[in-house]
Amino acid sequence: MAESSFLENLDIDALSPEQQEKLRQFKIQTRIANEKFLRTHPEVEVLLSHFLRDVFLKRPVDIREFAAEHFTDPDLSQKIQSELQHDDK
Protein backbone atom coordinates (compact mmCIF):
# COMPACT_ATOMS: atom_id res chain seq x y z
CA MET A 1 0.00 0.00 0.00
CA ALA A 2 2.83 2.38 0.80
CA GLU A 3 4.17 1.93 -2.74
CA SER A 4 0.81 2.89 -4.22
CA SER A 5 0.58 6.15 -2.29
CA PHE A 6 4.21 6.88 -3.11
CA LEU A 7 3.60 6.36 -6.82
CA GLU A 8 0.44 8.45 -6.74
CA ASN A 9 2.43 11.35 -5.31
CA LEU A 10 5.13 11.31 -7.98
CA ASP A 11 5.35 14.56 -9.90
CA ILE A 12 5.00 13.71 -13.59
CA ASP A 13 6.60 17.07 -14.40
CA ALA A 14 9.80 15.74 -12.85
CA LEU A 15 10.25 13.80 -16.12
CA SER A 16 11.29 15.45 -19.33
CA PRO A 17 8.92 15.12 -22.30
CA GLU A 18 11.28 12.49 -23.75
CA GLN A 19 11.26 10.53 -20.49
CA GLN A 20 7.47 10.77 -20.31
CA GLU A 21 7.18 9.36 -23.83
CA LYS A 22 9.61 6.54 -23.03
CA LEU A 23 7.59 5.74 -19.91
CA ARG A 24 4.35 5.76 -21.89
CA GLN A 25 5.84 3.40 -24.49
CA PHE A 26 7.20 1.14 -21.75
CA LYS A 27 3.74 0.92 -20.16
CA ILE A 28 2.16 0.08 -23.52
CA GLN A 29 4.75 -2.62 -24.27
CA THR A 30 4.36 -4.07 -20.78
CA ARG A 31 0.59 -4.30 -21.18
CA ILE A 32 0.97 -5.97 -24.57
CA ALA A 33 3.47 -8.48 -23.18
CA ASN A 34 1.22 -9.22 -20.21
CA GLU A 35 -1.79 -9.72 -22.47
CA LYS A 36 0.16 -12.10 -24.72
CA PHE A 37 1.31 -14.06 -21.68
CA LEU A 38 -2.23 -14.37 -20.32
CA ARG A 39 -3.55 -15.49 -23.70
CA THR A 40 -0.99 -18.29 -23.85
CA HIS A 41 -1.59 -19.31 -20.22
CA PRO A 42 -5.34 -19.71 -19.65
CA GLU A 43 -4.58 -21.50 -16.39
CA VAL A 44 -3.77 -18.12 -14.81
CA GLU A 45 -7.35 -16.95 -15.29
CA VAL A 46 -8.69 -20.26 -13.96
CA LEU A 47 -6.39 -20.09 -10.91
CA LEU A 48 -7.48 -16.56 -10.04
CA SER A 49 -11.16 -17.19 -10.75
CA HIS A 50 -11.11 -20.35 -8.64
CA PHE A 51 -9.42 -18.51 -5.76
CA LEU A 52 -11.74 -15.49 -5.89
CA ARG A 53 -14.83 -17.72 -6.11
CA ASP A 54 -13.71 -19.53 -2.95
CA VAL A 55 -12.97 -16.25 -1.18
CA PHE A 56 -16.43 -14.88 -1.95
CA LEU A 57 -18.18 -18.12 -1.03
CA LYS A 58 -16.26 -18.83 2.17
CA ARG A 59 -15.48 -15.25 3.25
CA PRO A 60 -12.45 -16.18 5.37
CA VAL A 61 -11.50 -14.03 8.34
CA ASP A 62 -7.77 -14.46 7.71
CA ILE A 63 -7.38 -13.98 3.97
CA ARG A 64 -3.62 -14.52 4.04
CA GLU A 65 -3.94 -17.88 5.76
CA PHE A 66 -6.78 -18.81 3.42
CA ALA A 67 -4.67 -17.89 0.38
CA ALA A 68 -1.70 -19.86 1.69
CA GLU A 69 -3.86 -22.93 2.21
CA HIS A 70 -5.59 -22.48 -1.14
CA PHE A 71 -2.43 -22.19 -3.22
CA THR A 72 -0.60 -24.99 -1.40
CA ASP A 73 -3.47 -27.46 -1.83
CA PRO A 74 -1.83 -30.62 -3.24
CA ASP A 75 -4.90 -31.16 -5.44
CA LEU A 76 -4.91 -27.64 -6.89
CA SER A 77 -3.10 -28.58 -10.09
CA GLN A 78 -5.57 -31.37 -10.76
CA LYS A 79 -8.55 -29.08 -10.04
CA ILE A 80 -7.24 -26.43 -12.42
CA GLN A 81 -6.50 -29.00 -15.14
CA SER A 82 -10.02 -30.38 -14.74
CA GLU A 83 -11.55 -26.92 -15.14
CA LEU A 84 -9.40 -26.22 -18.20
CA GLN A 85 -10.52 -29.47 -19.81
CA HIS A 86 -14.14 -28.69 -18.93
CA ASP A 87 -13.83 -25.24 -20.55
CA ASP A 88 -12.46 -26.80 -23.77
CA LYS A 89 -15.64 -28.82 -24.24
XYZ file of C-alpha atoms in Angstrom:
89
model
C 0.000 0.000 0.000
C 2.830 2.379 0.795
C 4.169 1.932 -2.735
C 0.811 2.887 -4.217
C 0.579 6.151 -2.291
C 4.213 6.877 -3.111
C 3.602 6.360 -6.819
C 0.443 8.453 -6.736
C 2.426 11.347 -5.312
C 5.130 11.311 -7.984
C 5.352 14.561 -9.898
C 4.999 13.708 -13.587
C 6.600 17.069 -14.405
C 9.803 15.739 -12.850
C 10.246 13.802 -16.118
C 11.293 15.450 -19.326
C 8.923 15.115 -22.303
C 11.281 12.486 -23.754
C 11.260 10.525 -20.493
C 7.466 10.774 -20.315
C 7.176 9.355 -23.828
C 9.606 6.537 -23.027
C 7.594 5.738 -19.908
C 4.354 5.756 -21.891
C 5.841 3.398 -24.492
C 7.197 1.143 -21.754
C 3.740 0.920 -20.159
C 2.165 0.077 -23.521
C 4.747 -2.617 -24.271
C 4.363 -4.070 -20.777
C 0.587 -4.299 -21.175
C 0.968 -5.966 -24.568
C 3.474 -8.482 -23.180
C 1.219 -9.222 -20.209
C -1.792 -9.724 -22.473
C 0.164 -12.100 -24.715
C 1.307 -14.056 -21.681
C -2.228 -14.366 -20.316
C -3.554 -15.493 -23.702
C -0.991 -18.291 -23.854
C -1.594 -19.308 -20.215
C -5.344 -19.709 -19.646
C -4.584 -21.495 -16.390
C -3.775 -18.116 -14.812
C -7.352 -16.951 -15.289
C -8.687 -20.264 -13.956
C -6.389 -20.088 -10.906
C -7.480 -16.565 -10.042
C -11.162 -17.193 -10.745
C -11.105 -20.346 -8.639
C -9.422 -18.512 -5.757
C -11.739 -15.493 -5.891
C -14.827 -17.715 -6.113
C -13.708 -19.531 -2.951
C -12.972 -16.251 -1.180
C -16.433 -14.876 -1.954
C -18.184 -18.115 -1.035
C -16.264 -18.828 2.171
C -15.485 -15.249 3.254
C -12.449 -16.182 5.372
C -11.500 -14.031 8.338
C -7.768 -14.458 7.715
C -7.379 -13.981 3.973
C -3.616 -14.524 4.044
C -3.943 -17.879 5.763
C -6.779 -18.814 3.422
C -4.673 -17.893 0.379
C -1.703 -19.859 1.687
C -3.855 -22.930 2.205
C -5.593 -22.482 -1.138
C -2.434 -22.190 -3.218
C -0.604 -24.991 -1.397
C -3.471 -27.460 -1.834
C -1.831 -30.618 -3.239
C -4.902 -31.160 -5.442
C -4.913 -27.639 -6.893
C -3.098 -28.583 -10.088
C -5.570 -31.374 -10.758
C -8.550 -29.083 -10.042
C -7.244 -26.425 -12.425
C -6.504 -28.998 -15.137
C -10.020 -30.385 -14.742
C -11.548 -26.923 -15.136
C -9.395 -26.223 -18.196
C -10.524 -29.465 -19.809
C -14.136 -28.693 -18.933
C -13.829 -25.240 -20.552
C -12.456 -26.801 -23.766
C -15.636 -28.816 -24.243
